[in-house]
PDB file of C-alpha atoms in Angstrom:
ATOM      1  CA  MET V   1     110.457 114.329  88.874  1.00  0.00           C
ATOM      2  CA  LYS V   2     113.083 114.741  91.525  1.00  0.00           C
ATOM      3  CA  LYS V   3     114.916 111.922  93.239  1.00  0.00           C
ATOM      4  CA  GLU V   4     112.785 112.355  96.374  1.00  0.00           C
ATOM      5  CA  MET V   5     109.626 111.911  94.322  1.00  0.00           C
ATOM      6  CA  TRP V   6     110.884 108.637  92.848  1.00  0.00           C
ATOM      7  CA  ILE V   7     111.708 107.416  96.353  1.00  0.00           C
ATOM      8  CA  GLY V   8     108.123 108.215  97.376  1.00  0.00           C
ATOM      9  CA  VAL V   9     106.737 106.323  94.384  1.00  0.00           C
ATOM     10  CA  ALA V  10     108.961 103.342  95.155  1.00  0.00           C
ATOM     11  CA  MET V  11     107.846 103.297  98.792  1.00  0.00           C
ATOM     12  CA  CYS V  12     104.164 103.404  97.832  1.00  0.00           C
ATOM     13  CA  VAL V  13     104.645 100.531  95.397  1.00  0.00           C
ATOM     14  CA  PHE V  14     106.605  98.598  98.030  1.00  0.00           C
ATOM     15  CA  LEU V  15     103.889  99.128 100.667  1.00  0.00           C
ATOM     16  CA  SER V  16     101.182  98.070  98.222  1.00  0.00           C
ATOM     17  CA  VAL V  17     103.052  94.896  97.264  1.00  0.00           C
ATOM     18  CA  ALA V  18     103.833  94.109 100.896  1.00  0.00           C
ATOM     19  CA  ALA V  19     100.165  94.488 101.862  1.00  0.00           C
ATOM     20  CA  CYS V  20      99.048  92.218  99.022  1.00  0.00           C
ATOM     21  CA  ILE V  21     101.662  89.590  99.858  1.00  0.00           C
ATOM     22  CA  GLY V  22     100.706  89.785 103.512  1.00  0.00           C
ATOM     23  CA  SER V  23      97.066  89.383 102.579  1.00  0.00           C
ATOM     24  CA  THR V  24      97.305  86.535 100.099  1.00  0.00           C
ATOM     25  CA  GLY V  25     100.263  84.765 101.667  1.00  0.00           C
ATOM     26  CA  LEU V  26     101.416  83.690  98.193  1.00  0.00           C
ATOM     27  CA  GLY V  27     100.564  80.126  99.075  1.00  0.00           C
ATOM     28  CA  TYR V  28     102.643  79.875 102.244  1.00  0.00           C
ATOM     29  CA  ALA V  29      99.895  81.057 104.606  1.00  0.00           C
ATOM     30  CA  ASP V  30      96.129  81.140 104.870  1.00  0.00           C
ATOM     31  CA  TYR V  31      94.372  83.723 102.723  1.00  0.00           C
ATOM     32  CA  ARG V  32      93.260  86.780 104.667  1.00  0.00           C
ATOM     33  CA  PRO V  33      91.382  89.516 102.840  1.00  0.00           C
ATOM     34  CA  LEU V  34      92.658  93.052 103.198  1.00  0.00           C
ATOM     35  CA  ARG V  35      91.148  94.758 106.202  1.00  0.00           C
ATOM     36  CA  ASN V  36      89.737  98.266 106.359  1.00  0.00           C
ATOM     37  CA  PHE V  37      92.846  99.782 107.901  1.00  0.00           C
ATOM     38  CA  ASP V  38      94.939  98.172 105.142  1.00  0.00           C
ATOM     39  CA  TYR V  39      92.806  99.931 102.533  1.00  0.00           C
ATOM     40  CA  PHE V  40      92.940 103.174 104.502  1.00  0.00           C
ATOM     41  CA  ALA V  41      96.727 103.132 104.883  1.00  0.00           C
ATOM     42  CA  LEU V  42      97.299 102.332 101.221  1.00  0.00           C
ATOM     43  CA  GLY V  43      94.761 104.906 100.095  1.00  0.00           C
ATOM     44  CA  VAL V  44      96.225 107.664 102.249  1.00  0.00           C
ATOM     45  CA  SER V  45      99.788 106.967 101.140  1.00  0.00           C
ATOM     46  CA  TRP V  46      98.834 106.991  97.440  1.00  0.00           C
ATOM     47  CA  LEU V  47      96.603 110.043  97.883  1.00  0.00           C
ATOM     48  CA  PHE V  48      99.339 112.105  99.525  1.00  0.00           C
ATOM     49  CA  LEU V  49     101.842 110.989  96.892  1.00  0.00           C
ATOM     50  CA  ILE V  50      99.502 112.089  94.081  1.00  0.00           C
ATOM     51  CA  VAL V  51      98.836 115.425  95.794  1.00  0.00           C
ATOM     52  CA  THR V  52     102.570 115.977  96.256  1.00  0.00           C
ATOM     53  CA  ILE V  53     103.280 115.189  92.604  1.00  0.00           C
ATOM     54  CA  ILE V  54     100.554 117.604  91.466  1.00  0.00           C
ATOM     55  CA  LYS V  55     101.880 120.362  93.754  1.00  0.00           C
ATOM     56  CA  ASP V  56     105.419 119.757  92.499  1.00  0.00           C
ATOM     57  CA  ARG V  57     104.353 119.992  88.851  1.00  0.00           C
ATOM     58  CA  ARG V  58     102.390 123.185  89.486  1.00  0.00           C
ATOM     59  CA  SER V  59     105.343 124.819  91.249  1.00  0.00           C
ATOM     60  CA  ASN V  60     107.662 123.894  88.354  1.00  0.00           C
ATOM     61  CA  LYS V  61     105.325 125.546  85.811  1.00  0.00           C
ATOM     62  CA  SER V  62     105.369 128.896  87.647  1.00  0.00           C
TER      63      SER V  62
END
């Protein structure tokens, strides 16, 4: 994978961790379950990353 792809993976992981920390509070805040738009945002970011990785691999095989 290219450098840009690794940056995208790192950002998706960072957003996922940030959403989980924001949701659970890690003991410093009240627990708040993830809301629908949290799931949607995380799902869309991971979906587009997966699609981009698949497109990149297919273009490299040609």
